[in-house]
Amino acid sequence: MVKDLQSGKTLHSHNASNSFVPASTVKLITTATALEVLGADYRFKTTLEIEGIISADSVLQGNLIIYGSGDPTLGSSKLGNINFLNDWISAVRKAGIKQINGNIIANASVYDTEGINPKWLWEDMGNYFGAGAYGISYKDNTFEMELRSGAVGTTPEIVKITPNIPELTFKNYLRSTTIRFDSAYFYGAPFVNERSIYGEIPANRPSFKIKGDIPRPGLVLARDLAWKLKSSGISVTGIATDEAGVSGRRTVIYTHLSPKLTEIIQEINSNSNNHFAEHLFRHLALQSGIQASSPEAVKRINAFWKSKGLPVDELFLYDGSGLSTVNAVSANFFVSLLSYMDKSSNNSVFRASLPVAGKSGTIRNFLKGTSLEGRVQAKSGTISRVRAYAGYINTNGNRFAFAVIVNNPNSTSTIETRKKIEEFLIRAQY
C-alpha cells in the first residue's frame, strides 16, 4: 500500500486490509506508541534504596535494594553509561554508608515474571536476540561465550563466559566444521540455569565468540554491585539476590536515569534491537497502574490507537519486537499509523529514528544504487518466510507512506523477495 501524505490519496493498494505476519516492522508500533504516550524526553528510572537504618558508625543495618523500572540500557553496550556502577558506589558513600549488614537485592517486580513471551518460538529462546524482558535488565541481558575450536568434526571447548554466571551450565553439542561464520545457537528457558548449544562454528579457531541470553539478569547485577562495593572498601555481610520478597519502609538514596526515549527508539528502529523494544513494549503497561506484562501492553496499545481512529481490528499484536510469528498487522494499519505520526508533534523524532535506504541501519542495502536510495526512511522486518518494509518515501518534494508485507513467497530467497519489493516501489508513480 502506498499513500500520498499531502493529498491523502491512496496510490496503490493490494490486500491492504488483510493482516499478515509483520516481523520487525512491529517496532514501528512500539516506538510510535511510546513517543505519543511517554514523550520524547522520557527516561527510565532505576532507584537505589535502603531498607533499615544507618547507625552512627556508618553501618547500614538492613538491605540495599536495586528497584528497577525495566530500563533496557543498564550496562548496555549499545547505549548509555557502561560504567554506571561507579556512580552507584559514589551514591552509597554519599549516603554515609561504610558497611552493609544485609543483602544486595535486585527487585524486578515492576514487570511480571514471564520475561520470555509465550508466543515466541522455542528455537529463539536462549539466544541473545530472544533475551527476556525483566523489571531489571543488565548488559543487554546477554552473555558472551568464548570458544576454542579444533579439527573438523570435534567439539569446541568452552573457554569462558562473560559476565561470569557460576550457576549457568551448558550441554555442548557444537561441532567444528569448514563453515566460515557463526552458525551456533542456544536453547534454554527463562530462569533455568542450563543451556544447550547446537550448530557449527569454524574449525581451528583459537578464539571464537558467540552470544546467549542471561537467565536472571537482576541476580547478575546484584552480584556485580556487591563485588564493586567490596572492592571499593564497603563491606557487605549478606548475599546478592534477586528474590525480593516483601520490603519494608525504604529510602531512596540515588536515582539512575536512562538516556532519553529519543535515543532508545533510535537504537530500536535503526538497528532493530529486540531487547530494547520488548522492554519499552512492557513498560507501556505501567501507565495502567498495574504490574507490567505483555497482555497489558497489548491492551494499552490497542486502546490508544483505537482512540486515534486507527483500524485496530486489523491489528493482532502479541509482542513489541516482531519476533512472534503469531503477530498479524495489515498494510493499511501501518500506513494509517505512519500518516498519524506524519502530523504528530513527535514526527521529526520518529522519522529521525528510521534508517535510510541504501545508507544506514538494517536497510543499508535496500534500494541501494536505485533512484530511491537515500529517499526512503523505513523499518524492515525479516523472519522465516516473511519480508516486510514500512516507512516513508520522499521524492520530488512529495511525501508518501508505504507498507509492503510478504508472507510465504514462492521464492525461497529473501534477496529475491527483497528485489521484487524494490521493483514495486521504484515502478510506483509518485
Coordinates of C-alpha atoms in Angstrom, one line a residue:
M1 CA 0.0 0.0 0.0
V2 CA 1.2 3.5 -0.9
K3 CA -0.5 6.7 0.2
D4 CA 0.2 10.4 -0.7
L5 CA 0.5 12.1 2.7
Q6 CA -0.3 15.5 1.3
S7 CA -3.5 14.7 -0.6
G8 CA -4.5 11.7 1.4
K9 CA -5.0 9.7 -1.7
T10 CA -4.2 6.0 -1.8
L11 CA -2.0 5.4 -4.9
H12 CA -1.5 1.6 -4.6
S13 CA -3.4 -1.0 -2.6
H14 CA -3.5 -4.8 -2.7
N15 CA -4.9 -6.8 0.1
A16 CA -4.2 -3.8 2.3
S17 CA -6.7 -4.6 5.0
N18 CA -5.7 -8.2 5.3
S19 CA -3.4 -8.9 8.3
F20 CA -0.1 -10.6 7.7
V21 CA 2.9 -11.6 9.9
P22 CA 4.9 -8.3 10.0
A23 CA 8.2 -9.4 11.7
S24 CA 10.3 -6.4 13.0
T25 CA 8.1 -3.8 11.4
V26 CA 6.1 -4.2 14.6
K27 CA 8.8 -2.0 16.2
L28 CA 7.2 1.0 14.4
I29 CA 4.0 0.4 16.5
T30 CA 6.0 0.0 19.8
T31 CA 8.1 3.2 19.2
A32 CA 5.3 5.4 17.9
T33 CA 3.1 4.4 20.8
A34 CA 5.9 5.1 23.3
L35 CA 6.6 8.5 21.8
E36 CA 2.9 9.5 21.9
V37 CA 2.2 8.1 25.4
L38 CA 5.5 8.8 27.2
G39 CA 7.1 11.7 25.3
A40 CA 10.4 12.1 23.5
D41 CA 12.2 13.2 26.7
Y42 CA 11.0 10.3 28.9
R43 CA 13.7 8.4 30.8
F44 CA 13.5 5.1 32.7
K45 CA 14.3 5.3 36.4
T46 CA 16.2 2.8 38.5
T47 CA 16.5 3.6 42.2
L48 CA 19.0 2.6 44.9
E49 CA 17.1 2.2 48.1
I50 CA 18.0 1.3 51.6
E51 CA 15.8 -0.7 53.9
G52 CA 16.8 -0.2 57.5
I53 CA 18.8 2.4 59.4
I54 CA 22.3 3.8 59.1
S55 CA 24.0 3.7 62.5
A56 CA 26.3 6.3 64.0
D57 CA 29.3 4.3 62.9
S58 CA 28.1 4.3 59.2
V59 CA 26.8 0.8 59.1
L60 CA 23.5 0.1 57.2
Q61 CA 21.5 -2.3 59.4
G62 CA 19.4 -3.6 56.5
N63 CA 19.3 -4.2 52.8
L64 CA 20.5 -2.2 49.8
I65 CA 17.8 -2.6 47.1
I66 CA 18.0 -2.0 43.4
Y67 CA 14.5 -1.2 42.3
G68 CA 14.0 -1.5 38.6
S69 CA 11.6 0.0 36.1
G70 CA 12.5 -2.0 33.1
D71 CA 15.4 0.1 31.8
P72 CA 17.0 -1.8 29.0
T73 CA 20.1 0.4 28.9
L74 CA 21.7 -0.6 32.2
G75 CA 25.2 -1.7 31.4
S76 CA 24.3 -1.9 27.7
S77 CA 27.0 -2.0 25.1
K78 CA 24.5 -0.2 22.7
L79 CA 23.6 2.9 24.7
G80 CA 24.2 4.6 28.0
N81 CA 27.0 4.6 30.5
I82 CA 28.6 1.2 30.7
N83 CA 30.4 2.2 33.9
F84 CA 27.3 3.3 35.7
L85 CA 28.1 1.3 38.8
N86 CA 30.8 3.8 39.7
D87 CA 28.0 6.4 40.2
W88 CA 26.1 3.9 42.4
I89 CA 29.1 3.4 44.6
S90 CA 29.6 7.2 45.0
A91 CA 25.9 7.4 46.0
V92 CA 26.3 4.8 48.7
R93 CA 29.4 6.7 50.0
K94 CA 27.5 10.0 49.9
A95 CA 24.7 8.4 52.0
G96 CA 27.3 7.8 54.7
I97 CA 27.5 4.0 54.4
K98 CA 30.7 2.2 55.0
Q99 CA 29.3 -1.3 55.7
I100 CA 26.1 -3.1 54.9
N101 CA 24.8 -5.6 57.4
G102 CA 22.3 -7.0 55.0
N103 CA 21.7 -8.2 51.4
I104 CA 22.0 -6.6 48.0
I105 CA 18.6 -7.2 46.5
A106 CA 17.6 -6.8 42.8
N107 CA 13.8 -6.0 42.8
A108 CA 12.4 -6.5 39.3
S109 CA 8.8 -6.9 40.4
V110 CA 7.6 -3.9 38.3
Y111 CA 7.3 -6.4 35.4
D112 CA 5.7 -9.8 35.7
T113 CA 7.9 -12.9 35.8
E114 CA 7.1 -14.0 32.3
G115 CA 10.2 -12.5 30.8
I116 CA 10.1 -14.6 27.7
N117 CA 7.0 -14.0 25.6
P118 CA 4.9 -17.3 25.4
K119 CA 4.2 -16.6 21.8
W120 CA 7.9 -16.9 20.8
L121 CA 9.3 -20.0 19.2
W122 CA 11.3 -22.4 21.4
E123 CA 14.2 -22.1 19.0
D124 CA 14.5 -18.4 19.7
M125 CA 14.7 -18.8 23.5
G126 CA 18.1 -18.8 25.0
N127 CA 19.6 -16.7 22.1
Y128 CA 20.7 -13.1 22.5
F129 CA 18.0 -11.9 20.1
G130 CA 15.4 -13.6 22.2
A131 CA 16.6 -12.4 25.6
G132 CA 13.9 -11.8 28.1
A133 CA 12.3 -8.5 29.2
Y134 CA 12.5 -8.1 33.0
G135 CA 12.0 -5.3 35.5
I136 CA 15.8 -5.2 35.8
S137 CA 17.9 -5.6 32.7
Y138 CA 21.7 -5.7 32.7
K139 CA 24.3 -5.8 30.0
D140 CA 21.6 -6.3 27.3
N141 CA 20.7 -9.5 29.2
T142 CA 23.4 -11.1 27.1
F143 CA 26.4 -13.2 27.9
E144 CA 29.4 -13.8 25.6
M145 CA 30.9 -17.3 25.3
E146 CA 34.4 -17.6 24.2
L147 CA 35.2 -20.9 22.4
R148 CA 38.3 -22.7 21.1
S149 CA 37.7 -25.0 18.2
G150 CA 39.9 -27.8 16.9
A151 CA 39.9 -30.0 13.9
V152 CA 36.8 -30.6 11.7
G153 CA 34.3 -32.9 13.5
T154 CA 35.5 -32.1 17.0
T155 CA 33.6 -30.4 19.8
P156 CA 34.8 -26.9 20.5
E157 CA 36.0 -26.1 24.0
I158 CA 34.2 -23.6 26.2
V159 CA 36.9 -21.2 27.4
K160 CA 34.9 -18.6 29.5
I161 CA 31.6 -16.8 29.9
T162 CA 31.3 -13.0 30.3
P163 CA 29.9 -11.9 32.6
N164 CA 30.6 -14.7 35.0
I165 CA 27.5 -16.7 35.8
P166 CA 28.7 -19.6 38.1
E167 CA 25.4 -21.4 38.3
L168 CA 24.8 -21.5 34.5
T169 CA 25.7 -24.9 32.9
F170 CA 25.9 -26.0 29.3
K171 CA 25.3 -29.1 27.3
N172 CA 27.7 -28.7 24.4
Y173 CA 26.6 -30.3 21.1
L174 CA 28.5 -27.9 18.9
R175 CA 30.7 -29.1 16.1
S176 CA 33.8 -27.6 14.4
T177 CA 33.3 -27.6 10.6
T178 CA 34.5 -26.0 7.4
I179 CA 31.9 -23.3 7.9
R180 CA 33.2 -19.7 7.8
F181 CA 30.6 -18.0 10.0
D182 CA 28.7 -18.4 13.3
S183 CA 26.0 -21.0 13.0
A184 CA 25.7 -21.7 16.7
Y185 CA 22.6 -21.3 18.7
F186 CA 21.4 -21.8 22.3
Y187 CA 18.3 -23.5 23.7
G188 CA 17.1 -22.6 27.2
A189 CA 14.1 -21.4 29.2
P190 CA 14.0 -18.3 31.4
F191 CA 15.1 -18.6 35.0
V192 CA 16.6 -22.0 34.2
N193 CA 20.3 -22.3 34.7
E194 CA 21.0 -24.7 31.9
R195 CA 21.6 -24.1 28.2
S196 CA 22.1 -26.5 25.3
I197 CA 24.4 -25.4 22.4
Y198 CA 23.8 -26.7 18.9
G199 CA 25.1 -25.9 15.5
E200 CA 28.5 -25.2 14.0
I201 CA 31.5 -22.8 14.2
P202 CA 34.6 -22.6 12.1
A203 CA 37.3 -25.2 12.9
N204 CA 40.8 -24.4 14.2
R205 CA 40.0 -21.1 15.8
P206 CA 41.9 -20.2 19.0
S207 CA 39.1 -17.8 19.9
F208 CA 35.6 -17.6 18.6
K209 CA 32.8 -15.8 20.4
I210 CA 29.0 -16.4 20.4
K211 CA 26.2 -14.9 22.5
G212 CA 23.3 -16.1 24.5
D213 CA 20.7 -14.7 27.0
I214 CA 21.3 -14.2 30.7
P215 CA 18.5 -16.2 32.6
R216 CA 18.5 -14.0 35.7
P217 CA 19.9 -10.5 34.8
G218 CA 18.9 -9.0 38.2
L219 CA 20.9 -11.5 40.1
V220 CA 24.0 -10.8 37.9
L221 CA 23.6 -7.1 38.5
A222 CA 23.2 -7.6 42.3
R223 CA 26.4 -9.7 42.4
D224 CA 28.3 -7.1 40.4
L225 CA 27.2 -4.3 42.7
A226 CA 28.2 -6.4 45.7
W227 CA 31.6 -7.1 44.3
K228 CA 32.0 -3.4 43.3
L229 CA 31.1 -2.3 46.9
K230 CA 33.5 -4.7 48.5
S231 CA 36.4 -3.8 46.1
S232 CA 35.7 -0.1 46.9
G233 CA 36.1 -0.8 50.6
I234 CA 32.4 -1.0 51.6
S235 CA 31.9 -4.4 53.2
V236 CA 28.7 -6.4 52.7
T237 CA 27.8 -9.2 55.2
G238 CA 24.8 -10.6 53.3
I239 CA 24.2 -12.1 49.9
A240 CA 23.4 -10.8 46.5
T241 CA 19.9 -12.0 45.4
D242 CA 17.0 -11.4 43.0
E243 CA 14.5 -12.8 45.5
A244 CA 13.0 -9.6 46.7
G245 CA 10.2 -10.8 49.0
V246 CA 8.1 -8.1 50.7
S247 CA 10.1 -5.0 51.5
G248 CA 9.5 -2.7 54.5
R249 CA 9.9 1.0 54.6
R250 CA 12.6 2.2 52.1
T251 CA 14.5 5.3 51.5
V252 CA 15.8 6.3 48.0
I253 CA 19.5 7.3 48.0
Y254 CA 20.0 7.5 44.3
T255 CA 18.0 7.6 41.1
H256 CA 19.7 6.4 37.9
L257 CA 18.2 7.8 34.7
S258 CA 18.4 6.1 31.3
P259 CA 19.1 8.0 28.1
K260 CA 16.1 9.8 26.7
L261 CA 13.4 7.9 24.8
T262 CA 14.6 9.7 21.6
E263 CA 17.9 7.8 21.8
I264 CA 16.3 4.5 22.8
I265 CA 13.9 4.4 19.8
Q266 CA 16.8 5.4 17.5
E267 CA 18.5 2.1 18.6
I268 CA 15.3 0.1 18.2
N269 CA 14.3 1.3 14.8
S270 CA 17.7 1.8 13.2
N271 CA 19.3 -1.4 14.5
S272 CA 16.2 -3.5 15.1
N273 CA 17.0 -4.0 18.8
N274 CA 14.6 -6.7 20.1
H275 CA 15.8 -6.3 23.7
F276 CA 15.1 -2.6 23.8
A277 CA 11.8 -3.0 22.0
E278 CA 10.4 -5.6 24.4
H279 CA 11.3 -3.6 27.5
L280 CA 9.7 -0.5 26.0
F281 CA 6.6 -2.5 25.0
R282 CA 6.1 -3.9 28.5
H283 CA 6.8 -0.5 30.1
L284 CA 3.8 0.9 28.3
A285 CA 1.6 -1.3 30.5
L286 CA 2.8 0.5 33.6
Q287 CA 0.8 3.5 32.6
S288 CA -2.3 1.4 33.5
G289 CA -1.1 1.4 37.1
I290 CA -0.6 -2.3 37.4
Q291 CA 2.3 -4.8 37.1
A292 CA 3.6 -4.7 33.5
S293 CA 3.0 -7.7 31.3
S294 CA 2.7 -8.4 27.5
P295 CA -1.1 -8.8 27.6
E296 CA -1.5 -5.5 29.4
A297 CA 0.9 -3.8 27.0
V298 CA -1.3 -5.0 24.1
K299 CA -4.4 -3.6 25.7
R300 CA -2.7 -0.3 26.2
I301 CA -1.5 -0.1 22.6
N302 CA -4.9 -1.1 21.1
A303 CA -6.8 1.3 23.3
F304 CA -4.5 4.2 22.4
W305 CA -4.7 3.7 18.6
K306 CA -8.4 3.0 18.7
S307 CA -8.9 6.4 20.4
K308 CA -7.0 7.9 17.4
G309 CA -9.3 6.3 14.9
L310 CA -6.8 3.7 13.5
P311 CA -8.1 0.3 12.3
V312 CA -7.2 -1.8 15.3
D313 CA -9.5 -4.6 14.0
E314 CA -6.6 -5.2 11.6
L315 CA -4.0 -5.3 14.4
F316 CA -3.2 -8.6 16.2
L317 CA -0.3 -7.9 18.5
Y318 CA 1.5 -10.2 20.9
D319 CA 4.9 -8.7 21.4
G320 CA 6.8 -5.5 20.9
S321 CA 9.7 -6.6 18.7
G322 CA 8.1 -8.7 16.0
L323 CA 9.8 -11.9 17.0
S324 CA 6.5 -13.7 17.4
T325 CA 5.1 -15.5 14.4
V326 CA 1.5 -15.0 15.5
N327 CA 1.6 -11.2 15.2
A328 CA -0.6 -10.1 12.3
V329 CA -0.9 -6.5 11.1
S330 CA -2.3 -5.0 7.9
A331 CA -0.5 -2.7 5.5
N332 CA -3.5 -0.4 6.0
F333 CA -2.8 -0.2 9.7
F334 CA 0.9 0.6 9.2
V335 CA 0.1 3.3 6.6
S336 CA -2.6 4.8 9.0
L337 CA 0.0 4.8 11.8
L338 CA 2.6 6.4 9.6
S339 CA 0.1 9.0 8.4
Y340 CA -0.8 9.8 12.0
M341 CA 2.9 10.2 13.0
D342 CA 3.5 12.5 10.0
K343 CA 1.1 15.0 11.6
S344 CA 2.3 14.4 15.2
S345 CA 4.4 16.8 17.2
N346 CA 6.8 13.8 17.5
N347 CA 7.1 13.5 13.8
S348 CA 10.7 14.7 13.5
V349 CA 11.9 12.5 16.3
F350 CA 10.1 9.4 14.9
R351 CA 11.4 10.0 11.4
A352 CA 14.9 10.5 12.6
S353 CA 14.8 7.1 14.3
L354 CA 14.3 5.4 11.0
P355 CA 17.3 4.2 8.9
V356 CA 17.7 5.5 5.4
A357 CA 17.5 3.1 2.4
G358 CA 20.9 2.4 0.9
K359 CA 22.7 4.3 3.6
S360 CA 22.2 3.1 7.2
G361 CA 20.9 0.6 9.7
T362 CA 19.1 -2.5 8.7
I363 CA 18.1 -1.1 5.3
R364 CA 21.6 0.0 4.2
N365 CA 21.4 -2.5 1.3
F366 CA 17.7 -1.9 0.5
L367 CA 17.2 0.2 -2.7
K368 CA 21.0 0.8 -2.9
G369 CA 22.1 2.1 -6.3
T370 CA 18.5 2.9 -7.3
S371 CA 16.6 6.2 -7.8
L372 CA 15.1 5.8 -4.3
E373 CA 18.5 5.4 -2.5
G374 CA 18.5 8.0 0.3
R375 CA 14.9 8.9 -0.3
V376 CA 13.3 6.2 1.8
Q377 CA 13.2 6.0 5.6
A378 CA 11.7 2.7 6.8
K379 CA 11.7 -0.2 9.2
S380 CA 12.4 -3.7 7.7
G381 CA 11.2 -7.0 9.0
T382 CA 12.6 -10.4 8.3
I383 CA 11.9 -13.8 9.9
S384 CA 11.4 -17.2 8.2
R385 CA 9.3 -16.8 5.1
V386 CA 8.4 -13.2 6.0
R387 CA 9.8 -10.0 4.4
A388 CA 8.3 -6.6 5.2
Y389 CA 9.0 -2.9 4.9
A390 CA 7.1 0.1 6.1
G391 CA 8.0 3.8 6.2
Y392 CA 8.2 7.0 4.2
I393 CA 9.2 7.9 0.7
N394 CA 10.4 11.4 -0.1
T395 CA 10.6 12.3 -3.8
N396 CA 10.1 15.4 -5.9
G397 CA 9.1 17.4 -2.8
N398 CA 6.3 15.0 -2.0
R399 CA 5.8 12.7 0.9
F400 CA 4.4 9.2 0.9
A401 CA 3.7 6.5 3.4
F402 CA 4.0 2.8 2.4
A403 CA 3.9 -0.7 3.7
V404 CA 4.7 -3.9 1.9
I405 CA 4.3 -7.2 3.8
V406 CA 5.1 -10.5 2.0
N407 CA 4.4 -13.9 3.7
N408 CA 5.2 -17.3 2.3
P409 CA 6.6 -16.1 -1.1
N410 CA 7.1 -18.6 -3.9
S411 CA 10.8 -17.7 -3.9
T412 CA 12.9 -19.3 -1.2
S413 CA 15.5 -16.5 -1.4
T414 CA 14.9 -13.5 0.8
I415 CA 17.2 -11.5 -1.5
E416 CA 14.9 -12.3 -4.5
T417 CA 11.8 -11.2 -2.5
R418 CA 13.6 -8.0 -1.4
K419 CA 14.4 -7.2 -5.1
K420 CA 10.7 -7.7 -6.1
I421 CA 9.7 -5.3 -3.3
E422 CA 12.3 -2.8 -4.6
E423 CA 11.0 -3.1 -8.1
F424 CA 7.5 -2.4 -7.0
L425 CA 8.5 0.8 -5.1
I426 CA 10.6 2.0 -8.0
R427 CA 7.9 1.4 -10.6
A428 CA 5.2 3.1 -8.5
Q429 CA 4.1 6.5 -9.8
Y430 CA 4.7 9.3 -7.2

